[in-house]
Amino acid sequence: MTETGLLPIEKVFRDPIHNYVHVEHQIILDLINSKEFQRLRRIKQLGTTSFTFHAAEHSRFGHSLGVYELARRICNYFKRNFSIETYQKNGWDDSERLVTLCAALLHDVGHGPYSHTFEGIFDTNHEAITISIITSETTEINAILKKVSPDFPEKVASVISKEYPNPQVVQLISSQIDADRMDYLLRDAYYTGTEYGTFDLTRILRVIRPYENGIAFQANGMHAVEDYIVSRYQMYMQIYFHPVSRGMEVILDHLLKRGKILYIEDPDFFESHSPLMIPFLKNDYTLQDYLKLDDGVLNTAFLSWMDHPDTTLSDLAKRFLHRHPFKSVTFNQKTEHQLPKLKELIESVGYDAINYTAINSSYDLPYDFYHPAENKHRTQIELMEGDGTLIELSQASDLVAALAGQTKGDQRFYFPKEMLASKTNEPYTLFEEQILSFNQLIHNGAVKEEN
């Protein structure tokens, strides 16, 4: 692909992370202006996290522009310093620029409202839907991409599905350290107001380089990559795994499940009050049905569900919209046997354990190095010495070696806040005995090993 279709004068988007997002190609501007991409303005990047970090209202639109901008800068750097003409098989072929930029821009276009919770209940997959949006002849995005060539949509989709033949392009968009992750870490840190999520992006973009089998980093830039790994670890522990955000996710999960069950019993209410959700409640949706969804559609439906005669659906909708998250305590193998007792006490107060309790486990690998014995693994991070020798990051860094392969996270039992004993002098409720018994089973935010 040649650099045809350049704008006479580049367009820019002001951005708090990258200062300017530079748009140089007409196709990129057309994709940004497409209705499918504009939908991302109406979908929050971090879902329920804004209930914990109030400023985290940023959208998947801004993130997608940021990923595009990082990919554009990397392409420029590769073309200037590591061209295929000079480095042959280990160089960058700039004819790959346009497919790279389009894939970077569109990599999240299939995300839905409250994406990960929604996917688990309605059996959708944002990556598969992204590919459908790109390849379906019914979308504006597909028509725009076909202006490049008839098979260009399939090429862009194959980058996202990791089937594209050039591993440099794939790893630039999706790997352990890629344009996607680098943007969302910095963007999410900025909007949540957390400093420990930042890292030295300028240095990383200086030491990144292509080679035959993908993307590597110059060995003298190891400390910048270490910084990125630690920042990623901190963001998962402090932001993405935050127990309050997960408490809101649990309510959302139970709310949508309850709605799905009640639709079968009372379809008329949902058809009149939340029509755009009917295809999903029925498990019979099209791509066009999906593209009508955004955060506003779900929140508007929940406003109506607050008036449903089913007290559970109504209460869960109110808890979600009015931000009344479930509380939680951690547990482990030694204390897990206490959970049935906790559920029994919750039910004795009048709460249905199915709708008002949950076990939520949240884990991630801060850095997963290559395991030869495993069939599936994440792309390892390679450092390149001056003579071209590659060394896997955890083999060179004691810091990363200490984190590599270590699963970090916790297991939590979620329940209504009303089960916690009052810390004031207010009198207890009718269920004083049950609530006191419940609280005797927990200590310092964890389930006690013994009663």
Coordinates of N, CA, C and O in Angstrom, one line a residue, residues 63-236:
H63 N -9.6 6.7 23.3 CA -8.5 5.7 23.4 C -8.2 5.2 22.0 O -7.0 5.0 21.7
S64 N -9.2 5.0 21.1 CA -8.9 4.5 19.8 C -8.0 5.5 19.0 O -7.1 5.1 18.3
L65 N -8.3 6.8 19.2 CA -7.5 7.8 18.5 C -6.1 7.8 19.1 O -5.1 7.9 18.3
G66 N -5.9 7.5 20.4 CA -4.6 7.5 21.0 C -3.8 6.3 20.5 O -2.6 6.4 20.2
V67 N -4.4 5.1 20.3 CA -3.7 4.0 19.8 C -3.3 4.2 18.3 O -2.1 3.9 17.9
Y68 N -4.2 4.8 17.5 CA -3.8 5.2 16.2 C -2.6 6.1 16.2 O -1.6 6.0 15.4
E69 N -2.6 7.1 17.1 CA -1.5 8.1 17.1 C -0.2 7.5 17.5 O 0.9 7.7 16.8
L70 N -0.2 6.5 18.4 CA 1.1 5.8 18.8 C 1.5 5.0 17.6 O 2.7 4.9 17.3
A71 N 0.6 4.3 16.9 CA 1.0 3.5 15.8 C 1.6 4.4 14.7 O 2.6 4.0 14.0
R72 N 1.0 5.5 14.5 CA 1.5 6.5 13.5 C 3.0 6.9 13.8 O 3.9 6.9 12.9
R73 N 3.2 7.2 15.1 CA 4.6 7.6 15.5 C 5.6 6.5 15.3 O 6.7 6.7 14.9
I74 N 5.2 5.3 15.6 CA 6.1 4.1 15.5 C 6.4 3.9 14.1 O 7.5 3.6 13.7
C75 N 5.4 4.0 13.2 CA 5.6 3.8 11.8 C 6.6 4.8 11.2 O 7.5 4.5 10.5
N76 N 6.5 6.1 11.7 CA 7.4 7.1 11.2 C 8.8 6.8 11.7 O 9.8 7.0 10.9
Y77 N 8.9 6.4 12.9 CA 10.2 6.0 13.5 C 10.9 4.9 12.8 O 12.1 4.9 12.5
F78 N 10.1 3.9 12.5 CA 10.6 2.7 11.8 C 11.0 3.0 10.4 O 12.1 2.6 9.9
K79 N 10.2 3.8 9.7 CA 10.6 4.2 8.3 C 11.9 5.0 8.3 O 12.7 4.8 7.4
R80 N 12.1 5.9 9.2 CA 13.2 6.7 9.3 C 14.5 6.0 9.7 O 15.6 6.2 9.1
N81 N 14.4 5.0 10.6 CA 15.6 4.4 11.2 C 15.8 3.0 10.9 O 16.9 2.5 11.0
F82 N 14.7 2.3 10.5 CA 14.9 0.8 10.3 C 14.1 0.4 9.0 O 13.4 -0.6 9.0
S83 N 14.4 1.1 7.9 CA 13.7 0.7 6.7 C 14.1 -0.6 6.1 O 15.2 -1.1 6.4
I84 N 13.2 -1.2 5.4 CA 13.5 -2.6 4.8 C 14.6 -2.5 3.8 O 15.3 -3.5 3.6
E85 N 14.8 -1.3 3.2 CA 15.9 -1.1 2.2 C 17.2 -1.3 2.9 O 18.2 -1.8 2.2
T86 N 17.3 -0.9 4.1 CA 18.6 -0.9 4.8 C 18.8 -2.2 5.6 O 19.8 -2.8 5.6
Y87 N 17.7 -2.6 6.3 CA 17.8 -3.8 7.2 C 17.2 -5.1 6.6 O 17.2 -6.1 7.3
Q88 N 16.8 -5.1 5.4 CA 16.2 -6.2 4.7 C 15.1 -6.9 5.6 O 14.2 -6.3 6.0
K89 N 15.3 -8.2 5.9 CA 14.2 -8.9 6.6 C 14.0 -8.4 8.0 O 12.9 -8.6 8.6
N90 N 14.9 -7.7 8.6 CA 14.7 -7.1 10.0 C 14.3 -5.7 9.9 O 14.2 -5.0 11.0
G91 N 13.9 -5.2 8.7 CA 13.5 -3.8 8.6 C 12.0 -3.7 8.5 O 11.2 -4.7 8.4
W92 N 11.6 -2.4 8.4 CA 10.2 -2.1 8.3 C 9.8 -1.8 6.9 O 10.4 -0.9 6.3
D93 N 8.8 -2.4 6.4 CA 8.2 -2.2 5.0 C 7.1 -1.2 5.2 O 6.0 -1.5 5.7
D94 N 7.4 0.1 4.7 CA 6.4 1.1 5.0 C 5.1 1.0 4.1 O 4.2 1.7 4.3
S95 N 5.1 0.0 3.2 CA 3.8 -0.3 2.5 C 2.8 -0.9 3.5 O 1.6 -1.0 3.2
E96 N 3.3 -1.3 4.7 CA 2.3 -1.8 5.7 C 1.7 -0.7 6.6 O 0.9 -1.0 7.5
R97 N 2.1 0.5 6.3 CA 1.6 1.6 7.2 C 0.1 1.8 7.2 O -0.5 1.8 8.3
L98 N -0.6 1.8 6.1 CA -2.0 2.1 6.1 C -2.8 0.9 6.8 O -3.7 1.2 7.5
V99 N -2.4 -0.3 6.5 CA -3.2 -1.4 7.2 C -2.9 -1.3 8.7 O -3.8 -1.6 9.5
T100 N -1.7 -0.9 9.1 CA -1.4 -0.8 10.5 C -2.2 0.3 11.2 O -2.8 0.1 12.2
L101 N -2.3 1.5 10.5 CA -3.0 2.6 11.1 C -4.5 2.3 11.2 O -5.1 2.7 12.2
C102 N -5.0 1.7 10.1 CA -6.5 1.4 10.2 C -6.8 0.4 11.3 O -7.8 0.5 12.0
A103 N -5.9 -0.7 11.4 CA -6.2 -1.7 12.5 C -6.0 -1.0 13.8 O -6.8 -1.3 14.8
A104 N -5.1 -0.1 14.0 CA -4.9 0.5 15.3 C -6.1 1.4 15.6 O -6.6 1.3 16.8
L105 N -6.6 2.1 14.7 CA -7.8 3.0 14.9 C -9.0 2.1 15.2 O -9.8 2.5 16.1
L106 N -9.2 1.0 14.5 CA -10.5 0.3 14.6 C -10.4 -0.9 15.6 O -11.4 -1.6 15.7
H107 N -9.4 -1.1 16.3 CA -9.2 -2.3 17.1 C -10.3 -2.5 18.1 O -10.6 -3.6 18.5
D108 N -10.9 -1.4 18.6 CA -11.9 -1.5 19.6 C -13.3 -1.2 19.1 O -14.2 -1.0 20.0
V109 N -13.5 -1.1 17.8 CA -14.8 -0.6 17.3 C -16.0 -1.5 17.7 O -17.1 -1.1 17.6
G110 N -15.7 -2.7 18.0 CA -16.8 -3.7 18.3 C -17.1 -3.7 19.8 O -18.0 -4.5 20.2
H111 N -16.5 -2.9 20.6 CA -16.9 -2.9 22.0 C -18.3 -2.4 22.2 O -18.8 -1.4 21.5
G112 N -19.0 -2.9 23.2 CA -20.3 -2.5 23.5 C -20.4 -1.8 24.9 O -19.3 -1.6 25.5
P113 N -21.6 -1.4 25.3 CA -21.7 -0.8 26.6 C -21.3 -1.7 27.8 O -21.7 -2.9 27.7
Y114 N -20.6 -1.2 28.8 CA -20.2 -2.0 29.9 C -19.7 -3.3 29.4 O -20.1 -4.4 29.8
S115 N -18.8 -3.3 28.5 CA -18.5 -4.4 27.5 C -18.3 -5.7 28.1 O -18.9 -6.7 27.8
H116 N -17.4 -5.9 29.1 CA -17.0 -7.2 29.6 C -18.2 -7.8 30.3 O -18.4 -9.0 30.2
T117 N -18.9 -7.1 31.1 CA -20.1 -7.6 31.8 C -21.2 -8.0 30.8 O -21.8 -9.1 30.9
F118 N -21.4 -7.1 29.9 CA -22.4 -7.4 28.9 C -22.1 -8.6 28.1 O -23.0 -9.5 27.8
E119 N -20.9 -8.8 27.7 CA -20.5 -9.9 26.9 C -20.7 -11.2 27.6 O -21.2 -12.2 27.0
G120 N -20.5 -11.3 28.9 CA -20.6 -12.5 29.7 C -22.0 -13.0 29.8 O -22.3 -14.2 29.9
I121 N -23.0 -12.1 29.7 CA -24.4 -12.4 29.9 C -25.1 -12.7 28.5 O -25.9 -13.6 28.4
F122 N -24.8 -11.9 27.5 CA -25.4 -12.0 26.2 C -24.6 -12.7 25.2 O -25.0 -12.7 24.0
D123 N -23.5 -13.3 25.6 CA -22.7 -14.1 24.7 C -22.3 -13.4 23.5 O -22.3 -13.9 22.3
T124 N -21.8 -12.1 23.7 CA -21.2 -11.4 22.6 C -19.7 -11.4 22.7 O -19.2 -11.7 23.8
N125 N -19.0 -11.1 21.7 CA -17.5 -11.0 21.7 C -17.1 -9.8 20.9 O -17.3 -9.7 19.7
H126 N -16.5 -8.8 21.7 CA -16.2 -7.6 21.0 C -15.2 -7.7 19.9 O -15.2 -7.0 18.9
E127 N -14.2 -8.7 20.0 CA -13.3 -8.8 18.9 C -13.9 -9.4 17.7 O -13.7 -9.0 16.5
A128 N -14.8 -10.4 17.9 CA -15.5 -11.0 16.7 C -16.4 -9.9 16.1 O -16.6 -9.8 14.8
I129 N -17.1 -9.1 16.9 CA -17.9 -8.0 16.4 C -17.1 -6.9 15.7 O -17.5 -6.4 14.6
T130 N -15.9 -6.6 16.2 CA -15.0 -5.7 15.5 C -14.7 -6.2 14.1 O -14.8 -5.4 13.1
I131 N -14.4 -7.5 14.0 CA -14.1 -8.1 12.7 C -15.4 -8.0 11.8 O -15.3 -7.7 10.6
S132 N -16.6 -8.3 12.3 CA -17.8 -8.2 11.6 C -18.1 -6.8 11.1 O -18.5 -6.6 9.9
I133 N -17.8 -5.8 11.9 CA -18.0 -4.4 11.5 C -17.1 -4.0 10.3 O -17.5 -3.3 9.4
I134 N -15.9 -4.5 10.4 CA -14.9 -4.2 9.3 C -15.2 -4.9 8.0 O -15.1 -4.4 7.0
T135 N -15.7 -6.2 8.1 CA -15.9 -7.0 6.9 C -17.3 -7.0 6.4 O -17.6 -7.4 5.3
S136 N -18.3 -6.5 7.2 CA -19.7 -6.6 6.7 C -20.0 -5.5 5.7 O -19.6 -4.3 5.9
E137 N -20.6 -5.8 4.6 CA -20.9 -4.9 3.6 C -22.0 -3.9 4.0 O -22.4 -3.0 3.2
T138 N -22.6 -4.1 5.2 CA -23.7 -3.2 5.6 C -23.1 -2.0 6.4 O -23.9 -1.1 6.7
T139 N -21.8 -1.9 6.6 CA -21.3 -0.8 7.5 C -20.6 0.3 6.6 O -20.0 0.0 5.6
E140 N -20.6 1.5 7.2 CA -19.8 2.6 6.5 C -18.3 2.3 6.6 O -17.6 2.6 5.6
I141 N -17.8 1.7 7.6 CA -16.4 1.4 7.8 C -16.0 0.5 6.6 O -14.9 0.7 6.0
N142 N -16.8 -0.6 6.3 CA -16.4 -1.5 5.3 C -16.3 -0.8 3.9 O -15.4 -1.0 3.1
A143 N -17.3 0.1 3.7 CA -17.3 0.8 2.4 C -16.1 1.7 2.3 O -15.5 1.9 1.2
I144 N -15.7 2.4 3.4 CA -14.5 3.2 3.4 C -13.3 2.4 3.1 O -12.4 2.8 2.3
L145 N -13.1 1.3 3.8 CA -11.9 0.5 3.6 C -11.8 -0.1 2.2 O -10.7 -0.2 1.6
K146 N -12.9 -0.4 1.6 CA -12.9 -0.9 0.2 C -12.5 0.1 -0.8 O -12.1 -0.3 -2.0
K147 N -12.4 1.4 -0.5 CA -11.9 2.4 -1.4 C -10.4 2.2 -1.6 O -9.9 2.6 -2.7
V148 N -9.8 1.5 -0.7 CA -8.3 1.3 -0.8 C -8.1 0.1 -1.8 O -7.4 0.2 -2.8
S149 N -8.8 -1.0 -1.5 CA -8.8 -2.1 -2.4 C -10.0 -3.1 -2.0 O -10.4 -3.0 -0.8
P150 N -10.5 -3.9 -2.9 CA -11.6 -4.8 -2.5 C -11.3 -5.7 -1.3 O -12.2 -6.1 -0.5
D151 N -10.0 -6.1 -1.2 CA -9.7 -7.0 -0.1 C -9.1 -6.3 1.2 O -8.7 -7.0 2.1
F152 N -9.1 -5.0 1.1 CA -8.5 -4.3 2.3 C -9.2 -4.5 3.6 O -8.6 -4.6 4.6
P153 N -10.6 -4.6 3.6 CA -11.2 -4.8 4.9 C -10.8 -6.1 5.5 O -10.5 -6.2 6.7
E154 N -10.6 -7.2 4.7 CA -10.1 -8.5 5.2 C -8.7 -8.4 5.8 O -8.4 -9.0 6.8
K155 N -7.9 -7.6 5.1 CA -6.5 -7.4 5.6 C -6.5 -6.7 7.0 O -5.8 -7.2 7.9
V156 N -7.3 -5.7 7.1 CA -7.4 -5.0 8.4 C -7.9 -5.9 9.5 O -7.4 -6.0 10.6
A157 N -8.9 -6.7 9.1 CA -9.5 -7.6 10.1 C -8.5 -8.7 10.5 O -8.5 -9.1 11.7
S158 N -7.7 -9.1 9.6 CA -6.7 -10.2 9.9 C -5.7 -9.7 10.9 O -5.1 -10.5 11.6
V159 N -5.4 -8.4 10.9 CA -4.5 -7.9 11.9 C -5.1 -8.0 13.3 O -4.4 -8.5 14.2
I160 N -6.3 -7.7 13.4 CA -7.0 -7.8 14.7 C -7.2 -9.2 15.2 O -7.1 -9.5 16.3
S161 N -7.4 -10.1 14.2 CA -7.5 -11.5 14.6 C -6.2 -12.2 14.7 O -6.1 -13.4 15.0
K162 N -5.1 -11.5 14.5 CA -3.7 -12.0 14.6 C -3.4 -13.0 13.6 O -2.5 -13.8 13.8
E163 N -4.0 -12.9 12.4 CA -3.7 -13.8 11.3 C -3.0 -13.2 10.2 O -2.6 -13.8 9.2
Y164 N -2.7 -11.9 10.3 CA -2.0 -11.2 9.3 C -0.6 -11.7 9.2 O 0.1 -12.0 10.2
P165 N -0.1 -11.9 8.0 CA 1.2 -12.6 7.8 C 2.4 -11.9 8.4 O 3.5 -12.5 8.6
N166 N 2.4 -10.6 8.5 CA 3.5 -9.8 9.0 C 3.4 -9.7 10.5 O 2.6 -8.9 11.0
P167 N 4.3 -10.4 11.3 CA 4.2 -10.3 12.8 C 4.5 -8.9 13.3 O 4.1 -8.6 14.4
Q168 N 5.3 -8.1 12.6 CA 5.6 -6.7 13.0 C 4.3 -5.9 13.2 O 4.1 -5.3 14.2
V169 N 3.4 -6.0 12.2 CA 2.1 -5.3 12.2 C 1.3 -5.8 13.3 O 0.7 -5.0 14.1
V170 N 1.1 -7.1 13.5 CA 0.3 -7.7 14.5 C 0.8 -7.3 15.9 O 0.0 -6.9 16.8
Q171 N 2.1 -7.4 16.2 CA 2.6 -7.1 17.5 C 2.6 -5.6 17.8 O 2.5 -5.3 19.0
L172 N 2.6 -4.8 16.8 CA 2.5 -3.4 17.1 C 1.1 -3.0 17.6 O 1.0 -2.1 18.5
I173 N 0.1 -3.8 17.2 CA -1.3 -3.6 17.7 C -1.6 -4.4 18.9 O -2.3 -4.0 19.8
S174 N -1.0 -5.7 18.9 CA -1.4 -6.6 20.0 C -0.3 -7.5 20.4 O 0.1 -8.4 19.7
S175 N 0.3 -7.1 21.6 CA 1.4 -7.9 22.2 C 1.5 -7.5 23.6 O 0.6 -6.8 24.2
Q176 N 2.5 -7.9 24.3 CA 2.7 -7.6 25.7 C 2.9 -6.1 25.9 O 2.6 -5.5 27.0
I177 N 3.5 -5.5 24.9 CA 3.8 -4.0 25.0 C 3.5 -3.5 23.6 O 4.4 -3.5 22.7
D178 N 2.3 -2.9 23.4 CA 1.9 -2.5 22.1 C 1.2 -1.1 22.2 O 1.1 -0.5 23.3
A179 N 0.8 -0.6 21.1 CA 0.2 0.7 21.0 C -1.1 0.8 21.9 O -1.4 1.8 22.5
D180 N -1.8 -0.3 21.9 CA -3.1 -0.4 22.6 C -2.8 -0.3 24.1 O -3.4 0.6 24.8
R181 N -2.0 -1.1 24.7 CA -1.7 -1.1 26.1 C -1.0 0.2 26.5 O -1.3 0.7 27.6
M182 N -0.1 0.7 25.7 CA 0.6 1.9 26.1 C -0.3 3.0 26.2 O -0.3 3.9 27.2
D183 N -1.3 3.1 25.3 CA -2.2 4.2 25.4 C -3.2 4.1 26.6 O -3.4 5.0 27.3
Y184 N -3.8 2.9 26.7 CA -4.8 2.8 27.8 C -4.2 2.9 29.2 O -4.8 3.4 30.1
L185 N -2.9 2.5 29.4 CA -2.3 2.7 30.7 C -2.2 4.2 31.0 O -2.5 4.7 32.1
L186 N -1.6 4.9 30.1 CA -1.4 6.3 30.3 C -2.7 7.1 30.4 O -2.9 8.0 31.2
R187 N -3.7 6.8 29.5 CA -5.0 7.4 29.5 C -5.8 7.2 30.8 O -6.4 8.1 31.4
D188 N -5.8 5.9 31.2 CA -6.6 5.5 32.4 C -5.9 6.1 33.6 O -6.6 6.5 34.5
A189 N -4.6 6.2 33.6 CA -3.9 6.8 34.8 C -4.3 8.3 34.9 O -4.6 8.8 35.9
Y190 N -4.3 9.0 33.7 CA -4.6 10.4 33.7 C -6.0 10.7 34.2 O -6.2 11.5 35.0
Y191 N -7.0 9.9 33.7 CA -8.3 10.2 34.0 C -8.8 9.7 35.4 O -9.7 10.2 36.0
T192 N -8.0 8.7 35.9 CA -8.3 8.3 37.3 C -7.5 9.1 38.3 O -7.7 9.0 39.5
G193 N -6.6 9.9 37.8 CA -5.8 10.8 38.7 C -4.7 10.0 39.5 O -4.3 10.4 40.6
T194 N -4.2 9.0 38.9 CA -3.2 8.1 39.6 C -1.9 8.2 38.9 O -1.7 7.9 37.7
E195 N -0.9 8.6 39.6 CA 0.4 8.8 39.1 C 1.2 7.5 38.8 O 2.0 7.5 37.9
Y196 N 0.9 6.5 39.6 CA 1.7 5.3 39.4 C 1.4 4.5 38.2 O 2.1 3.6 37.8
G197 N 0.4 5.0 37.4 CA 0.2 4.3 36.1 C 1.0 4.9 35.0 O 0.9 4.4 33.8
T198 N 1.8 5.9 35.2 CA 2.6 6.5 34.1 C 3.9 5.8 34.0 O 4.4 5.1 34.8
F199 N 4.5 5.9 32.8 CA 5.8 5.4 32.5 C 6.4 6.2 31.4 O 5.8 7.2 30.9
D200 N 7.7 5.9 31.1 CA 8.4 6.8 30.1 C 8.2 6.4 28.7 O 8.9 5.7 28.0
L201 N 7.0 6.9 28.2 CA 6.6 6.6 26.8 C 7.7 7.1 25.8 O 8.0 6.4 24.8
T202 N 8.2 8.3 26.0 CA 9.2 8.9 25.1 C 10.4 8.0 24.9 O 10.8 7.7 23.8
R203 N 10.9 7.4 26.0 CA 12.0 6.5 25.9 C 11.6 5.2 25.2 O 12.4 4.7 24.4
I204 N 10.5 4.6 25.5 CA 10.1 3.4 24.9 C 9.9 3.6 23.4 O 10.4 2.7 22.6
L205 N 9.4 4.7 22.9 CA 9.2 5.0 21.5 C 10.6 5.2 20.8 O 10.7 5.2 19.6
R206 N 11.6 5.4 21.7 CA 13.0 5.6 21.1 C 13.7 4.3 21.0 O 14.6 4.2 20.1
V207 N 13.4 3.3 21.8 CA 14.1 2.1 21.8 C 13.4 0.9 21.1 O 13.9 -0.2 21.0
I208 N 12.1 1.2 20.7 CA 11.4 0.1 20.0 C 12.0 0.0 18.6 O 12.4 0.9 18.0
R209 N 12.0 -1.3 18.1 CA 12.5 -1.5 16.7 C 11.9 -2.8 16.1 O 11.5 -3.7 16.9
P210 N 11.8 -2.9 14.8 CA 11.3 -4.1 14.2 C 12.4 -5.1 14.0 O 13.6 -4.8 14.0
Y211 N 12.0 -6.4 13.9 CA 12.9 -7.4 13.5 C 12.1 -8.4 12.7 O 10.9 -8.3 12.7
E212 N 12.7 -9.5 12.2 CA 12.0 -10.4 11.3 C 10.7 -11.0 11.9 O 9.7 -11.1 11.2
N213 N 10.8 -11.3 13.2 CA 9.7 -12.0 13.8 C 8.8 -11.1 14.6 O 8.0 -11.6 15.5
G214 N 8.9 -9.8 14.5 CA 8.0 -9.0 15.3 C 8.6 -7.7 15.7 O 9.4 -7.0 15.0
I215 N 8.4 -7.3 17.0 CA 8.8 -6.1 17.6 C 9.8 -6.4 18.7 O 9.5 -7.3 19.5
A216 N 10.9 -5.7 18.8 CA 11.8 -5.8 19.9 C 12.2 -4.4 20.5 O 11.7 -3.4 20.0
F217 N 13.0 -4.4 21.6 CA 13.4 -3.2 22.2 C 14.9 -3.2 22.4 O 15.4 -4.3 22.8
Q218 N 15.5 -2.2 22.1 CA 17.0 -2.1 22.3 C 17.3 -2.4 23.8 O 16.7 -1.8 24.7
A219 N 18.4 -3.1 24.0 CA 18.7 -3.5 25.3 C 19.0 -2.4 26.3 O 18.7 -2.4 27.5
N220 N 19.5 -1.3 25.7 CA 19.8 -0.1 26.5 C 18.6 0.6 27.0 O 18.6 1.6 27.8
G221 N 17.4 0.2 26.5 CA 16.2 0.7 27.0 C 15.4 -0.2 27.9 O 14.2 0.1 28.2
M222 N 16.1 -1.1 28.5 CA 15.4 -2.1 29.4 C 14.7 -1.5 30.5 O 13.6 -1.9 30.9
H223 N 15.3 -0.4 31.1 CA 14.7 0.2 32.3 C 13.4 0.9 32.0 O 12.5 0.9 32.9
A224 N 13.3 1.4 30.8 CA 12.0 2.0 30.4 C 10.9 0.9 30.3 O 9.8 1.1 30.6
V225 N 11.3 -0.2 29.8 CA 10.4 -1.4 29.6 C 10.0 -1.9 31.0 O 8.8 -2.2 31.3
E226 N 11.0 -2.0 31.9 CA 10.7 -2.4 33.3 C 9.6 -1.4 33.9 O 8.7 -1.9 34.6
D227 N 9.9 -0.1 33.7 CA 8.9 0.9 34.2 C 7.5 0.6 33.7 O 6.5 0.7 34.5
Y228 N 7.4 0.3 32.4 CA 6.1 0.0 31.9 C 5.5 -1.2 32.5 O 4.3 -1.2 32.9
I229 N 6.2 -2.3 32.8 CA 5.7 -3.5 33.4 C 5.2 -3.2 34.8 O 4.1 -3.6 35.2
V230 N 6.0 -2.4 35.6 CA 5.6 -2.1 36.9 C 4.3 -1.2 36.9 O 3.4 -1.4 37.7
S231 N 4.3 -0.3 36.0 CA 3.1 0.6 35.9 C 1.9 -0.2 35.6 O 0.8 0.0 36.1
R232 N 2.0 -1.2 34.7 CA 0.9 -2.0 34.3 C 0.4 -2.8 35.5 O -0.8 -2.9 35.8
Y233 N 1.4 -3.4 36.3 CA 1.0 -4.1 37.5 C 0.3 -3.2 38.5 O -0.8 -3.6 39.0
Q234 N 0.8 -2.0 38.7 CA 0.1 -1.1 39.6 C -1.3 -0.7 39.2 O -2.2 -0.6 40.0
M235 N -1.5 -0.5 37.9 CA -2.8 -0.1 37.4 C -3.8 -1.3 37.6 O -5.0 -1.0 37.9
Y236 N -3.4 -2.5 37.4 CA -4.3 -3.6 37.6 C -4.6 -3.7 39.1 O -5.8 -3.9 39.4

